[in-house]
XYZ file of C-alpha atoms in Angstrom:
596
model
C -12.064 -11.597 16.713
C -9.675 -12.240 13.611
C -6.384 -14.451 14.293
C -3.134 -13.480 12.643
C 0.117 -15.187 11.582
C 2.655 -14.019 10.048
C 3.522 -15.289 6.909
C 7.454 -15.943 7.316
C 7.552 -18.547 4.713
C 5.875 -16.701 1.824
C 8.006 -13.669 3.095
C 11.332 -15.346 2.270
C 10.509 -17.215 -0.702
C 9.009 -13.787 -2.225
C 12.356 -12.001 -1.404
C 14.872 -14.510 -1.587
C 14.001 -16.921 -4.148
C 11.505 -14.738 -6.708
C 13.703 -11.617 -6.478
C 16.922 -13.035 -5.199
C 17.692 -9.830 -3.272
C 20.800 -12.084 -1.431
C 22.670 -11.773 -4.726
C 22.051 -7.765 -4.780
C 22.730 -7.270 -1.225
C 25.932 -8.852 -1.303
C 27.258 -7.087 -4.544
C 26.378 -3.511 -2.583
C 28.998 -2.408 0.262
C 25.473 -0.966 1.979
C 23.589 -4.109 2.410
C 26.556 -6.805 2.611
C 26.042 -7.666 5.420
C 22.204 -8.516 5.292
C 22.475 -12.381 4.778
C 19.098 -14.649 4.649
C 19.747 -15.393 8.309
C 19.622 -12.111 9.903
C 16.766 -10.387 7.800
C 14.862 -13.928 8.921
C 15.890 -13.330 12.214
C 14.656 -9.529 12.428
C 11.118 -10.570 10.400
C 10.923 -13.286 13.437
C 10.998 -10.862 15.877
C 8.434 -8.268 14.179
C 6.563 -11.527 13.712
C 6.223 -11.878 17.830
C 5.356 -8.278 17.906
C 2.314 -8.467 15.457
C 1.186 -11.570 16.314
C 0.998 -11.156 20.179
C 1.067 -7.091 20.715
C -0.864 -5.548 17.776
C -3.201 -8.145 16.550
C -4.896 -8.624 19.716
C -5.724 -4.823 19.780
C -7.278 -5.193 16.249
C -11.090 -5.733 17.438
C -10.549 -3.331 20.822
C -9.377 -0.562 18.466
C -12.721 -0.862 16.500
C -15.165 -1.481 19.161
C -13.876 1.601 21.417
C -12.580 3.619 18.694
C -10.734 7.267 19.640
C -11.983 9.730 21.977
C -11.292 13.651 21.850
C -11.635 15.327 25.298
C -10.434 19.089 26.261
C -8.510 19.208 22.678
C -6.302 16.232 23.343
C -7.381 12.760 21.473
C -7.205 9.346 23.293
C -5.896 6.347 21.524
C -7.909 2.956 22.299
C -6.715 0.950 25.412
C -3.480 -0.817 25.238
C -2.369 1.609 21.640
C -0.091 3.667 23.376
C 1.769 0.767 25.256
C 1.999 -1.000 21.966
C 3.591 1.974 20.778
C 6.148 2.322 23.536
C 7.237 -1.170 22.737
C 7.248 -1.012 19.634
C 9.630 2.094 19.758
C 12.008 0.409 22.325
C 12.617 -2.460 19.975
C 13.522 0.017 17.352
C 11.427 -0.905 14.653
C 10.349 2.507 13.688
C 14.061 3.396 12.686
C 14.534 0.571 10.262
C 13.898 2.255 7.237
C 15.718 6.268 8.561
C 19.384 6.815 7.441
C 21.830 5.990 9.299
C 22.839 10.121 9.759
C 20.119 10.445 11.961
C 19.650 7.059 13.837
C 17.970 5.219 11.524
C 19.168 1.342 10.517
C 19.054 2.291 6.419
C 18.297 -1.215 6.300
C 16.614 -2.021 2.116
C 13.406 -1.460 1.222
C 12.592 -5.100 0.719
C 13.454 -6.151 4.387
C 11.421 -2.455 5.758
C 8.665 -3.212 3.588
C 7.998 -6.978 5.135
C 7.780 -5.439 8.465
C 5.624 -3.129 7.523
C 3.067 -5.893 5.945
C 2.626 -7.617 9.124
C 2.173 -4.680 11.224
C -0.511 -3.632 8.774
C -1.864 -7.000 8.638
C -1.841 -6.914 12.398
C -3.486 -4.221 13.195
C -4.241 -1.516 10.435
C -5.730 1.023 12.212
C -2.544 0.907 14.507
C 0.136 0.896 12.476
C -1.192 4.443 10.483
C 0.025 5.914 12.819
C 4.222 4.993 12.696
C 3.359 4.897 8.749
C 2.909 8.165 8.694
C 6.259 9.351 10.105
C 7.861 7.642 7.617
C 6.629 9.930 4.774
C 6.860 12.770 6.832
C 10.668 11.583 7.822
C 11.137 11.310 3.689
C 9.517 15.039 2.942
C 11.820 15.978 5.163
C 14.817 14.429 4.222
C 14.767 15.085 0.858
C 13.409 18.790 0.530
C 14.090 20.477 4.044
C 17.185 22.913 5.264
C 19.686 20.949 7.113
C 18.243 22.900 9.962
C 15.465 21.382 9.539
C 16.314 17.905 9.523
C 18.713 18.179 12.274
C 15.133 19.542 14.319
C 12.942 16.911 13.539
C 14.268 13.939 11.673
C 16.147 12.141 14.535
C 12.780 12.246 17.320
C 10.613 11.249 14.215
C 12.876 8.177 13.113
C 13.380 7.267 16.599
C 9.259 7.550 17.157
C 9.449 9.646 19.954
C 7.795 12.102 17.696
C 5.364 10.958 14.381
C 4.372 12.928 11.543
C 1.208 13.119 9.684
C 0.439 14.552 6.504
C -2.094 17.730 5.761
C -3.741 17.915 2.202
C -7.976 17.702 1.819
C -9.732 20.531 2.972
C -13.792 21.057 3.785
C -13.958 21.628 -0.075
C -11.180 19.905 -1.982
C -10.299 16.984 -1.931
C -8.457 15.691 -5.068
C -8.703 18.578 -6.612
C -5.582 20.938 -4.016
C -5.773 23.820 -6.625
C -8.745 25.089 -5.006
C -7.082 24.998 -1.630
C -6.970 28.254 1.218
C -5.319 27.176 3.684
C -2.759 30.767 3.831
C 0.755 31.057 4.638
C 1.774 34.722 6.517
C 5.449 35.170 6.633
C 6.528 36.283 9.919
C 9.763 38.721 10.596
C 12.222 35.849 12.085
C 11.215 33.290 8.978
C 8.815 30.999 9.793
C 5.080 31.726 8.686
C 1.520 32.128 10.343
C -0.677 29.473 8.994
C -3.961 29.279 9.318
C -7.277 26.920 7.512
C -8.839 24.083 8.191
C -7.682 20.432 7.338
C -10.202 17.241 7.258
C -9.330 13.450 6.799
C -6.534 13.679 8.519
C -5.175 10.168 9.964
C -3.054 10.077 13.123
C -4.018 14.223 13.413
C -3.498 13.542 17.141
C -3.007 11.189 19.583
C -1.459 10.610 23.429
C 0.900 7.947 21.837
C 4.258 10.278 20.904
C 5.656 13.672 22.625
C 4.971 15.633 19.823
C 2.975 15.642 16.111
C 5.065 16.806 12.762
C 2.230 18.133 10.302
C 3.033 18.469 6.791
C 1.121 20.884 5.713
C -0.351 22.567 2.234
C -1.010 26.027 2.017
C -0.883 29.181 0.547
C 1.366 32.183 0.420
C 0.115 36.177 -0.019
C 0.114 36.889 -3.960
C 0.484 33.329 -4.259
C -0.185 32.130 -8.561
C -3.767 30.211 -8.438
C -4.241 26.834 -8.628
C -1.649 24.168 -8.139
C 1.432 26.288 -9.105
C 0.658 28.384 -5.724
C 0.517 25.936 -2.985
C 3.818 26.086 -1.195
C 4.766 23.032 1.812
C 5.293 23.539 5.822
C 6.195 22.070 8.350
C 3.778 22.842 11.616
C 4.532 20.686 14.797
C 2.093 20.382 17.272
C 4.517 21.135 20.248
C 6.875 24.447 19.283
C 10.459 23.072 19.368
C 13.066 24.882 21.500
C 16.399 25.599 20.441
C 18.171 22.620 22.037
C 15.970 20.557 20.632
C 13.192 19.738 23.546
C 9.502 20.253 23.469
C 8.221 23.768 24.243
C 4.830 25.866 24.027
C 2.201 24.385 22.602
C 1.858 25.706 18.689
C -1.708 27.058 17.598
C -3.004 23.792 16.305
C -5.341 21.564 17.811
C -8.021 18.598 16.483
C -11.416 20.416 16.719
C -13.602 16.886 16.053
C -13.088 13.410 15.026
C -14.906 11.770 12.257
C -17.081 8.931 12.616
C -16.265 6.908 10.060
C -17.153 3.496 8.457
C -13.761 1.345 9.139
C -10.270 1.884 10.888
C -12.026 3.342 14.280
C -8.533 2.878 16.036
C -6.738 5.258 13.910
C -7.802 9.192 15.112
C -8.945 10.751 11.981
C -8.888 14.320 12.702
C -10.423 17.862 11.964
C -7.670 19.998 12.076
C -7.770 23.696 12.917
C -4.629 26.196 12.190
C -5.100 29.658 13.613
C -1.807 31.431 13.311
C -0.010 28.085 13.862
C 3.878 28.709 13.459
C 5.318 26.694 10.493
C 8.448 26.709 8.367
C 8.454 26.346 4.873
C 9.879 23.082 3.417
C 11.289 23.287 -0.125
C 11.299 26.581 -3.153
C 8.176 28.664 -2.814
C 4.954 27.705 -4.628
C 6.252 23.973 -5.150
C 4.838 22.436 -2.383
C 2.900 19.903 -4.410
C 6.331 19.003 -6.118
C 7.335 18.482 -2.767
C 4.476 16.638 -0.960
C 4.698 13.941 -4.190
C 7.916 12.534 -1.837
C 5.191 11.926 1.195
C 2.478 11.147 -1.023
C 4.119 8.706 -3.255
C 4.956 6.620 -0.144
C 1.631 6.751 1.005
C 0.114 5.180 -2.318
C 2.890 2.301 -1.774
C 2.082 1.940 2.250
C -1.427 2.366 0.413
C -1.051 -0.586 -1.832
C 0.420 -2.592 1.086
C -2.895 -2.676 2.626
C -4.799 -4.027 -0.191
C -2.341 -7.094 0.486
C -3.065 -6.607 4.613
C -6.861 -6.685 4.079
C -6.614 -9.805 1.353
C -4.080 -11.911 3.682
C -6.182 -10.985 7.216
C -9.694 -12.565 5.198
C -8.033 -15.016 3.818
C -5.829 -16.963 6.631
C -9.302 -16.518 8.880
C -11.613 -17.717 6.208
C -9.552 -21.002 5.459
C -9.267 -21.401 9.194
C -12.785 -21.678 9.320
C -13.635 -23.522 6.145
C -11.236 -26.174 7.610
C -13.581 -26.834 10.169
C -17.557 -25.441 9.201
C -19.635 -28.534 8.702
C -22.282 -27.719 5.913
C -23.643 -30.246 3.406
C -21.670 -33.497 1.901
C -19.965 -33.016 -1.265
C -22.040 -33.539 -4.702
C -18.798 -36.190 -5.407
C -19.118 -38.030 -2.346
C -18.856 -37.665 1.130
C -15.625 -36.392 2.417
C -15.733 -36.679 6.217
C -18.195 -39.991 6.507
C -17.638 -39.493 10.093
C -19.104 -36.055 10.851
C -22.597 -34.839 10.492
C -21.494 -32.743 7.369
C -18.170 -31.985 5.348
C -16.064 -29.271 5.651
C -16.868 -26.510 3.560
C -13.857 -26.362 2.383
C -14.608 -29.227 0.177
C -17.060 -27.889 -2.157
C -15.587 -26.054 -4.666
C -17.547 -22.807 -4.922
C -16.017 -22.263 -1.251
C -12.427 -23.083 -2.983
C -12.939 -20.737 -5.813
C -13.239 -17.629 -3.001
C -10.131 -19.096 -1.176
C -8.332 -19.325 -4.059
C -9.160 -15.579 -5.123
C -8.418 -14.431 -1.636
C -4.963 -16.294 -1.817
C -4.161 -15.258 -5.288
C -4.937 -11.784 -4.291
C -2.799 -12.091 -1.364
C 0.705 -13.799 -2.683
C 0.011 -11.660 -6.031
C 0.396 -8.556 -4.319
C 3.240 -9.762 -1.868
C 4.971 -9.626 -5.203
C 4.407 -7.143 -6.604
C 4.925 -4.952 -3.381
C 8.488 -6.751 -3.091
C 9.233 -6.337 -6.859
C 8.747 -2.611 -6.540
C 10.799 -2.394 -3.761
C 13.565 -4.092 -5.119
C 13.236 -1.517 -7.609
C 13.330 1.310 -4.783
C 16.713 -0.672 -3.795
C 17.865 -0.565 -7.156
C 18.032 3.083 -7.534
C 19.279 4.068 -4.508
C 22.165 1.862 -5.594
C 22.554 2.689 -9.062
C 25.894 3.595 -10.802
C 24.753 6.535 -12.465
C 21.824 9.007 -12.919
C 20.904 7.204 -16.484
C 20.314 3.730 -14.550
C 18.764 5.461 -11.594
C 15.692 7.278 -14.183
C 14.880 4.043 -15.359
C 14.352 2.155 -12.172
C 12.896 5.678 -10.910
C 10.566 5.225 -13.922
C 9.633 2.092 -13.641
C 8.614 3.068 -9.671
C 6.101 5.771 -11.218
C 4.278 3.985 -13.729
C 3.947 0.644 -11.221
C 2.478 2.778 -8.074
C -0.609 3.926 -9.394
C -1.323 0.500 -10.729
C -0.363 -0.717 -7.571
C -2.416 1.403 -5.010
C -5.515 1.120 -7.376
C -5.108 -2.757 -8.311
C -4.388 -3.809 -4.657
C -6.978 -2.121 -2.873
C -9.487 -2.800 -5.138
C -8.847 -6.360 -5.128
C -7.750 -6.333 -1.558
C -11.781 -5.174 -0.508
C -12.722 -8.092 -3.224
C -10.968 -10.694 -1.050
C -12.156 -8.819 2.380
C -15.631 -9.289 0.818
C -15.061 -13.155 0.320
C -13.523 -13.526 3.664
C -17.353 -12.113 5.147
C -19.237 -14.494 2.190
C -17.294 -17.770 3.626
C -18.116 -17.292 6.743
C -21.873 -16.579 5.577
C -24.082 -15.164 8.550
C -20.903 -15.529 11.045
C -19.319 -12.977 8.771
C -21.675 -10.157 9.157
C -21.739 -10.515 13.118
C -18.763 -8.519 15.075
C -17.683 -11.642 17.216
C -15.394 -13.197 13.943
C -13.839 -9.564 12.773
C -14.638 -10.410 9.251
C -17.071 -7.469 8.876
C -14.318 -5.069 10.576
C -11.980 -6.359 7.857
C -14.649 -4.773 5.051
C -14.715 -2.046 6.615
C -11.551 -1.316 7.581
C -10.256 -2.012 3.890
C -13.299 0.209 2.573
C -11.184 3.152 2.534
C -8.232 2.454 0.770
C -9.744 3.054 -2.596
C -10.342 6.167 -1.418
C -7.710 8.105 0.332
C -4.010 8.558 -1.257
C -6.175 8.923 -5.142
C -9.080 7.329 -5.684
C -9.274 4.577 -8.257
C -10.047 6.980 -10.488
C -7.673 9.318 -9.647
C -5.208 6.756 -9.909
C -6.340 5.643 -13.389
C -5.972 8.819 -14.908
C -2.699 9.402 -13.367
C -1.516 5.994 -15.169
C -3.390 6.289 -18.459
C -3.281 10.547 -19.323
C 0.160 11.361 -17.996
C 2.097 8.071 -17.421
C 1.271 6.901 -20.617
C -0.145 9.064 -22.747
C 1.924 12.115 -22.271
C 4.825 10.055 -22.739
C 3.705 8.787 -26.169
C 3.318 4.942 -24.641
C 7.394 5.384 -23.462
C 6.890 4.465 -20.016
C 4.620 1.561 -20.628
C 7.448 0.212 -22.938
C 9.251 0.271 -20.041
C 7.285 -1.822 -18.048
C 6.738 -4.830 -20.868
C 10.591 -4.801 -21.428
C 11.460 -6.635 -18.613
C 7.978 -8.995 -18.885
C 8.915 -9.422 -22.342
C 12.589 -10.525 -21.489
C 11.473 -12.930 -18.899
C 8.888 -14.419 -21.681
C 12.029 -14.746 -24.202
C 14.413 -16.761 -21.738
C 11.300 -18.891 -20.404
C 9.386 -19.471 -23.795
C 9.375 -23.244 -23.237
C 6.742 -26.029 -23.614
C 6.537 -26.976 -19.725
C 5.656 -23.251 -19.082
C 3.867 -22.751 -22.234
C 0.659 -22.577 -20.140
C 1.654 -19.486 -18.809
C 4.162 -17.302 -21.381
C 1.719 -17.981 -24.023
C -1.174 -16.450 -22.304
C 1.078 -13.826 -21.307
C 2.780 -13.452 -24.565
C -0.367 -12.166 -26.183
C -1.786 -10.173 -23.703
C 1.544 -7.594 -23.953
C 0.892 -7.296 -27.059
C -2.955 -6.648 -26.267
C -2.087 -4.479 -23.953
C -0.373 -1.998 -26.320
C -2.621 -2.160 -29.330
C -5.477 -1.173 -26.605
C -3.050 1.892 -25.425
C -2.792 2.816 -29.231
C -6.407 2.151 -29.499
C -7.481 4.537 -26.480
C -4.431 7.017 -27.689
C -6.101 7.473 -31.137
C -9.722 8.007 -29.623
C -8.266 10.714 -27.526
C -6.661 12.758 -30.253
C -10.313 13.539 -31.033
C -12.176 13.295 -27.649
C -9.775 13.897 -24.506
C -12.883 12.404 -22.505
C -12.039 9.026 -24.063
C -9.238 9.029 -21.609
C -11.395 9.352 -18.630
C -13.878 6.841 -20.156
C -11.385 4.179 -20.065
C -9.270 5.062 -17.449
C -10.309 2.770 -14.700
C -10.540 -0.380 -16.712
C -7.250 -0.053 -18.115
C -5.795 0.470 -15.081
C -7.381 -3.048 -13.736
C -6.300 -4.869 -17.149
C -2.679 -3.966 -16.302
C -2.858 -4.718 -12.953
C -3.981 -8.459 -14.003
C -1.260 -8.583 -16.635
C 1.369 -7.926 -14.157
C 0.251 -9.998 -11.899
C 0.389 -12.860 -14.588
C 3.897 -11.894 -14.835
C 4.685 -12.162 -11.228
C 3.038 -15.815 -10.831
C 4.611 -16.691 -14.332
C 7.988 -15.980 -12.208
C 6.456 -17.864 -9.058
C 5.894 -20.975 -11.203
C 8.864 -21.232 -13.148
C 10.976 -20.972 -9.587
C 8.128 -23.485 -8.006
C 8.704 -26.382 -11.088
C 12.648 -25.352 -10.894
C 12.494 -26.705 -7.365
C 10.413 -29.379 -7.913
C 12.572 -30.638 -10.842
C 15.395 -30.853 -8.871
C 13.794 -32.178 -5.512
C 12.552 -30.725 -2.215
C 11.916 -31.546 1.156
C 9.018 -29.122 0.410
C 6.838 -30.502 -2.371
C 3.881 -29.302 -0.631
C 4.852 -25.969 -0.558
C 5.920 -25.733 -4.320
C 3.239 -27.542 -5.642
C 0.760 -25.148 -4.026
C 2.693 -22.423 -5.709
C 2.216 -24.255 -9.221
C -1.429 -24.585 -8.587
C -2.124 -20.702 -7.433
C -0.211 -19.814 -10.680
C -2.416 -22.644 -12.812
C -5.518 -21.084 -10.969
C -4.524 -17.273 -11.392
C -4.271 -17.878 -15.362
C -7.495 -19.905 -15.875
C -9.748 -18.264 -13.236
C -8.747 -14.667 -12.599
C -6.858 -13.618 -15.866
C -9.811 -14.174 -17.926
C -11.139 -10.796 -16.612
C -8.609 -9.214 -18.781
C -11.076 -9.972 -21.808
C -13.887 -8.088 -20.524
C -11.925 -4.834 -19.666
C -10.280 -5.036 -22.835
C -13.854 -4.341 -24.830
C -15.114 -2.335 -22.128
C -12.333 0.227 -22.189
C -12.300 0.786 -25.933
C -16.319 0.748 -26.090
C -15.954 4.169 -26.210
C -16.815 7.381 -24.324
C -20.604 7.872 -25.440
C -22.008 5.132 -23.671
C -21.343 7.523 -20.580
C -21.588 11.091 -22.274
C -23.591 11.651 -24.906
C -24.726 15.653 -25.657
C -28.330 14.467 -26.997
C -29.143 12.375 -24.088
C -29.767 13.143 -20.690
C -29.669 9.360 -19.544
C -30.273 10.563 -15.593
């Protein structure tokens, strides 16, 4: 069974000494009150929670996995006490506005609590995740009927939402969706279709389920521009509020599935179920990019769960695996054998799994300092660039994360050799569980082309310029020779960086397939760069404090050294992508070969 810890020290020196969010909490009347203390204070807390509540259930949720009986899915043992707690300490309302219970408390503080859960327990905490998109759709596109119905019982958790896209034959592609949409004479609809993939569909661990739901209305335009949003709850909801009849929706199977067997991933049938439409008619994608969006974030975040999880469990056991003495010498003279964690191919996969891990703690933060940035900006001009910024950084984030996340879960199994693929250490159930996450939100490739054809692209390179301004800025003011090791390095690769979007840009005037062709490496390339930038930051902080003196050396100098090991041993990738995306689209598609 894996261990977890939560990492409270990384946590704070991410948010309060790489982005400084003290300083921007103060100067907002919002967040004034949110000093160091009392965010450490309320991280402690969800820190007792994951460690000793959730984490435990990790292995029990995989080995029993969900059950459906009689239409009504059971949660593994001990889920749906979890949940209870975890709903009496209020943690699902952190993040709702303040209107309808919530704590409106910043992204940067919400987002830390929702690492460790993740980290925890991923299976488990899909399904509170979910609510919070649904309590965002919602929010920002329904009547205020609407969310005076549903959003206080969803940000309390009494209630939890899930979210209703793929169908038996579309997945990515919705514009082939049939799901239909009837309107009925007192202004709510008749859905009915089938829904697959489903996570959190159903479960015994909340009152009632929120579905938002694609569909169709009658005479609807084909394609994307006819798919129009609802919301369907499980339970029909009287007029005071309360639970009534149950609604014409049930689960009608449960997939058996590689990883996260603790989360219910459902089959969902609609037959007449009554919904209410959310939003203008025929925009419903529009609309579901709110949930959506926040699922590729809470996406990304498990990339980071997966990478952490393998990696505090791997150096655990490296620290004390005998195997072999070290080709330098022995180590431990006294003991049959050193600790792996001496030789250093075994270093080079902690290393990776740790880089992984802090490199996407930062980004992760960074972008939701940006989320806090434009819900307190001064005016709409301000609030579409940090808005901006958000869009181009979450594709690269879901995609980069995850990928690299199942990378480090990967390592985590290969330290622990032959232990790994056995069920006893939970390093194979970390594989698997993080398996998925490449998958569902966009694929890789989904996410790719998303970054490359309309972030990009479409925008004639705007929004990338965008993104390299503020790298750019921070290579100006830190463009010294005790940091030269890591602004020069990074210094040339924004400029690679755009000369290979003009590069792929040209090619595509003449072939749109070029776009496709390099999609997915150019999405990885500017996932490294950025994360160049963030442990550029990390080390200029780390020899800041170091300079002036610390009680915590160790700490700092370990920071310097991830940063030193990032731009020798992981960077370097960059290189390869760079030819491989501009080798061109007919090493994949050529008319006068069939190559298969």
């Amino acid at each position: 069974m894996s261990q977890y810890k939560a990492p409270l020290r990384d946590l704070e020196y991410v948010r309060h000494e790489l982005l400084n969010v003290d300083a921007f909490h103060a100067s907002n009347p919002q967040w004034s009150e949110i000093t160091n203390d009392l965010s450490n204070a309320i991280l402690e807390e969800c820190a007792k929670f994951c460690e000793n509540v959730i984490a435990p259930l990790n292995s029990v949720g995989d080995q029993q996995g969900c059950t459906l009986k009689d239409g009504q899915v059971k949660t593994p043992d001990g889920f749906k006490e979890a949940y209870q707690q975890f709903v009496e300490g209020g943690w699902p309302a952190l993040d709702g506005t303040e209107e309808f219970g919530g704590q409106g408390l910043p992204k940067t503080l919400v987002l830390a609590a929702t690492e460790m859960t993740g980290t925890a327990n991923w299976a488990w905490s899909m399904y509170p995740g979910l609510s919070n998109g649904a309590c965002h759709t919602i929010a920002e596109h329904g009547t205020d009927e609407q969310k005076e119905t549903y959003l206080h019982k969803l940000t309390e958790g009494s209630w939890t939402g899930t979210m209703c896209l793929t169908e038996p034959h579309c997945g990515s592609d919705l514009g082939l969706l049939r799901t239909k949409a009837e309107p009925n004479n007192d202004g709510s609809y008749s859905i009915s279709g089938t829904k697959i993939f489903i996570s959190s569909g159903d479960h015994d661990m909340a009152e009632n389920i929120v579905h938002i739901v694609l569909a169709r209305l009658p005479d609807a335009p084909k394609g994307t521009k006819g798919i129009s949003l609802f919301i369907i709850p499980k339970f029909n909801v009287n007029a005071d509020g309360s639970v009534g009849e149950r609604n014409a929706v049930e689960c009608g199977s449960l997939e058996h599935k590689m990883g996260i067997h603790g989360n219910a991933t459902c089959v969902m049938n609609f037959d007449g179920a009554k919904g209410y439409l959310i939003g203008p008619e025929n925009r419903g994608l529009n609309c579901m990019f709110t949930f959506m969006n926040i699922a590729r974030i809470g996406t990304a975040i498990q990339g980071l769960a997966h990478a952490e999880l393998s990696y505090q469990n791997s150096l655990a056991y490296a620290e004390e695996r005998l195997a072999m003495r070290s080709l330098s010498g022995a180590k431990a003279p006294d003991k049959a054998a050193d600790p792996i964690i001496v030789h250093p191919d075994v270093r080079r996969m902690l290393l990776t799994q740790k880089a992984f891990s802090e490199g996407g703690r930062m980004m992760i933060y960074y972008m939701a300092l940006l989320s806090d940035l434009s819900a307190q900006a001064k005016d709409s001009e301000e609030k579409e660039g940090y808005e901006n910024l958000l869009a181009t950084l979450t594709p690269i984030a879901k995609a980069f994360m995850t990928e690299t996340g199942f990378e480090a879960a990967n390592l985590g199994l290969q330290i622990f050799g032959g232990h790994g693929y056995i069920q006893e250490w939970g390093m194979e159930q970390n594989v698997r569980d993080s398996r998925i996450a490449m998958l569902y939100e966009g694929t890789t490739g989904i996410q790719s082309l998303d970054l490359l054809g309309r972030k990009i692209i479409m925008t004639g390179g705007k929004l990338l310029q965008d993104l390299i301004n503020p790298i750019s800025k921070f290579c100006d003011n830190t463009d010294s020779e005790e940091m030269a090791e890591f602004i020069d390095p990074l210094k040339t690769l924004l400029a690679e960086w755009q000369t290979l979007t003009e590069k792929i840009g040209a090619s595509a005037m003449n072939n749109a397939d070029e776009v496709n062709a390099a999609c997915v490496d150019y999405l990885m390339y500017s996932g490294y760069v950025l994360y160049a930038f963030m442990f550029a930051r990390s080390a200029k902080i780390s020899k800041a404090k170091l300079a002036e003196g610390t009680t915590e050396q160790e700490f700092y100098d370990a920071k310097v050294y991830l940063a030193r090991f990032y731009f020798q041993r992981l960077l370097p990738r960059t290189a390869s992508l760079a030819i491989t995306m501009t080798s061109g689209v007919k090493n994949l598609l050529d008319d006068a070969v069939n190559p298969f």
